[in-house]
Tab-separated table of C-alpha atoms and ligand atoms in Angstrom:
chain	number	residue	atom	x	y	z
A	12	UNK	CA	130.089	207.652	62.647
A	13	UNK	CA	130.275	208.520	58.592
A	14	UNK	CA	127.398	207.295	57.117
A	15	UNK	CA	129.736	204.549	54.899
A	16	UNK	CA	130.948	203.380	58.211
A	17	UNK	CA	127.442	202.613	59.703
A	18	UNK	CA	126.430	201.138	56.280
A	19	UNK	CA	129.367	197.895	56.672
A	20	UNK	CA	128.284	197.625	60.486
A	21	UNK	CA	124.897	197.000	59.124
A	22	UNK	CA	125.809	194.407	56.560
A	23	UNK	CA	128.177	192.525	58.357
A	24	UNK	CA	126.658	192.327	61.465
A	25	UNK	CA	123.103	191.701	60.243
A	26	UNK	CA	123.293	191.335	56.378
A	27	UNK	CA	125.062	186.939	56.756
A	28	UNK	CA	121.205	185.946	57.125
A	29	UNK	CA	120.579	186.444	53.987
A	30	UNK	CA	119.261	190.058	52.422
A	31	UNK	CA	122.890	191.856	52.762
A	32	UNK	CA	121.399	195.103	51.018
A	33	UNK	CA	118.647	195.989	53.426
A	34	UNK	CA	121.257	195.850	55.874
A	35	UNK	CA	123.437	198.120	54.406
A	36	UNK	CA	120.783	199.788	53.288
A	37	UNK	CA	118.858	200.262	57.051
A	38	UNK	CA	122.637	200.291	58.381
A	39	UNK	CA	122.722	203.668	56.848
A	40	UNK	CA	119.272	204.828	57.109
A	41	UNK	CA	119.402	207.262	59.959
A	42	UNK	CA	121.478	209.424	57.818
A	43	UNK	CA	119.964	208.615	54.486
A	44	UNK	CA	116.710	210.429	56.363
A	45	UNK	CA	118.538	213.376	57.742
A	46	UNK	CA	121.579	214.372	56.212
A	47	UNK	CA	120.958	212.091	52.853
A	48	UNK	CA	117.359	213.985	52.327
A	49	UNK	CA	119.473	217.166	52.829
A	50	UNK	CA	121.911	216.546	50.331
A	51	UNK	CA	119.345	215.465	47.892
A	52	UNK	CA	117.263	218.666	49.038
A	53	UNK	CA	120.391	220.490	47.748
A	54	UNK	CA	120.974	218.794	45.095
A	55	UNK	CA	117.957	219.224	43.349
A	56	UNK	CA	117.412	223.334	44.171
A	57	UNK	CA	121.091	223.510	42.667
A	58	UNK	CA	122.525	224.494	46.409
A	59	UNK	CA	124.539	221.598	46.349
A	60	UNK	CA	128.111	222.055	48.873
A	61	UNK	CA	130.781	219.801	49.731
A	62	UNK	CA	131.413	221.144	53.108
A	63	UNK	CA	134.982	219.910	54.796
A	64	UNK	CA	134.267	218.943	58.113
A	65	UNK	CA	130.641	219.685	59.710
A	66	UNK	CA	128.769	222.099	57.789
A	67	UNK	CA	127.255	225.352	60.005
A	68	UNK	CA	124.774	224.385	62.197
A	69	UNK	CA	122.930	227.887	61.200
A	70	UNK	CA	123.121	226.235	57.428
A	71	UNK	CA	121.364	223.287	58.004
A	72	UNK	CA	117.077	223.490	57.872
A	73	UNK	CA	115.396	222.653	60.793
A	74	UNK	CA	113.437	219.756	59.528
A	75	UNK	CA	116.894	218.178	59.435
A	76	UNK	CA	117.477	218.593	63.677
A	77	UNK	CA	113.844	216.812	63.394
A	78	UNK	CA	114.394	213.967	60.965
A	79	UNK	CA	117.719	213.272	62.906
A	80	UNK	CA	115.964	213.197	66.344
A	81	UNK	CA	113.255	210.612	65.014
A	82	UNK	CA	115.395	208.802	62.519
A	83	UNK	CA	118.427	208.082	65.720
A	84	UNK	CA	115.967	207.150	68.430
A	85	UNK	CA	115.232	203.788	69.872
A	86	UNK	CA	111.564	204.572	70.093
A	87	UNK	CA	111.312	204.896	66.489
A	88	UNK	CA	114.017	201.936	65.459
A	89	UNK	CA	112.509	199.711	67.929
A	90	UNK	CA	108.856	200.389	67.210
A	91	UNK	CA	109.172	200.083	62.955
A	92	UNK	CA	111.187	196.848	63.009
A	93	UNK	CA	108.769	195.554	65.871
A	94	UNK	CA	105.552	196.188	63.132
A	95	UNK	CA	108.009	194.450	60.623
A	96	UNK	CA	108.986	191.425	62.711
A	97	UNK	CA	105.222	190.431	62.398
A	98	UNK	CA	105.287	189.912	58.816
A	99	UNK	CA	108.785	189.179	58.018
A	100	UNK	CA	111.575	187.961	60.765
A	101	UNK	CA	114.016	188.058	58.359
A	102	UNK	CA	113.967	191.405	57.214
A	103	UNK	CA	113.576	192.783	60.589
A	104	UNK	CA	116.601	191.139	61.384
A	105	UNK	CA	118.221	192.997	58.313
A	106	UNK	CA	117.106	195.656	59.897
A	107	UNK	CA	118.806	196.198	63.315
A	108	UNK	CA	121.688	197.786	61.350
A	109	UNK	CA	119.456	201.022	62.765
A	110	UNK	CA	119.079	200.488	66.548
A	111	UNK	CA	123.080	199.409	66.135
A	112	UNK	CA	123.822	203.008	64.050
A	113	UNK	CA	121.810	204.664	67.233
A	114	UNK	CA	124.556	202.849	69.479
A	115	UNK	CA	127.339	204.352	67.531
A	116	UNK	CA	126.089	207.524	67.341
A	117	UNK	CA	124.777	208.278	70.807
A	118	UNK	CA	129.169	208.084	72.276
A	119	UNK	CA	130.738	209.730	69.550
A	120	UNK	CA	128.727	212.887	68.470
A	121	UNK	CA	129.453	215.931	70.832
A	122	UNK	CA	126.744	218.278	71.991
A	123	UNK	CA	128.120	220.712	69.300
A	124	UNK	CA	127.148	218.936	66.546
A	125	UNK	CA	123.641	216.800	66.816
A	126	UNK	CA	123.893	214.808	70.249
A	127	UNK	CA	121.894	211.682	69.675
A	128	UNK	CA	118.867	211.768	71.513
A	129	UNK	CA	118.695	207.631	72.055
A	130	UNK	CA	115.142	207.736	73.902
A	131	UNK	CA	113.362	210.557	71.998
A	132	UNK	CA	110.637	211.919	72.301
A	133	UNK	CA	110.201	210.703	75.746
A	134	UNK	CA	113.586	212.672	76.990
A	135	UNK	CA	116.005	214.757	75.463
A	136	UNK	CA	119.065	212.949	77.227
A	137	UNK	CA	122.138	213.292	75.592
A	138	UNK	CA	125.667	212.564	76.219
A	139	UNK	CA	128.372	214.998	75.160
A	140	UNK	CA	130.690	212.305	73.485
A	141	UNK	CA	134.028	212.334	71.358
A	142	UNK	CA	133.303	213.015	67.860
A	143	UNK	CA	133.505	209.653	65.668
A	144	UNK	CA	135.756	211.878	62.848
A	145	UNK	CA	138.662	212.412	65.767
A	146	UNK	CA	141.715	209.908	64.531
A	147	UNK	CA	140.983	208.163	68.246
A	148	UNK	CA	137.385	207.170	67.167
A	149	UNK	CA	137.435	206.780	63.574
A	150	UNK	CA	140.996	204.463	63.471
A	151	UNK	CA	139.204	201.803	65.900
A	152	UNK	CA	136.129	201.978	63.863
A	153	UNK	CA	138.019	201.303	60.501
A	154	UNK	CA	140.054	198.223	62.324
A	155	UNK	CA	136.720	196.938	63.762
A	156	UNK	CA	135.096	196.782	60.129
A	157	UNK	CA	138.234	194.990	58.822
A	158	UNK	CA	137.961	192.356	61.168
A	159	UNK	CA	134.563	192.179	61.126
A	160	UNK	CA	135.088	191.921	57.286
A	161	UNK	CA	137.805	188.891	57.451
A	162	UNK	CA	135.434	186.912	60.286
A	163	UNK	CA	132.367	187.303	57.486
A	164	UNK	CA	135.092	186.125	54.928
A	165	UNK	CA	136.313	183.207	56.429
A	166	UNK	CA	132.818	182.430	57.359
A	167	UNK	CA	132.031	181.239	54.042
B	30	ZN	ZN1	123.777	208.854	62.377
């Protein structure tokens, strides 16, 4: 899913508790360490490209493939917010906007253009899903967040 996209999932599933920025925030952070540390990569050595649709995979460094591997894997979500959930409850419930990003992912990226890898590093298993930017993905996604939007709204 776009990175906005997984951002709102994260808030309004997880962000009504209280601390609605660290979900967004962790809602978004799989991409914020992959893609996000790409663009700002870019940014800052003055390479910076708006690419329309996916950019070539022979373009993209290979510490990205790596970040996006640990950054959209269980193992990691799971083990981080299980250290946090020690200390603070709340904010590790903030946080499940990640392992919930991880479930988006993993059906609608295709093998083309970086499968999820839900279990790394103990398998590479990957499912060669529809692409979240096809109009059959994305147009659900957009009419899930508006109702999930109203529900929050009338909540309060
Ligand atoms: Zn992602």
């Amino acid at each position: 899913m776009d990175t906005f996209s997984h951002a709102f999932w994260g808030r309004g599933l997880f962000g009504y508790r209280g601390h609605p920025w660290v979900a967004l925030f962790w809602g978004a952070a799989p991409d914020l360490f992959s893609f996000g540390l790409l663009l700002l990569v870019r940014t800052l050595t003055l390479q910076f490209r708006l690419d329309v649709g996916p950019p070539p995979l022979e373009t993209i460094p290979w510490w990205v493939f790596i970040n996006y591997d640990i950054s959209h894997s269980f193992i990691s979500a799971f083990t981080v917010i299980g250290i946090v959930s020690r200390f603070r409850k709340d904010i590790a419930f903030a946080m499940l906007g990640w392992p919930f990003h991880i479930v988006l992912d993993f059906p609608f990226h295709t093998r083309a253009f970086f499968p999820t890898k839900i279990v790394w590093p103990l398998s590479d298993f990957t499912v060669d899903g529809i692409s979240w930017a096809s109009p059959e993905v994305w147009f659900p996604n957009l009419a899930g967040l508006l109702i999930l939007c109203f529900y929050r709204y009338r909540k309060r």
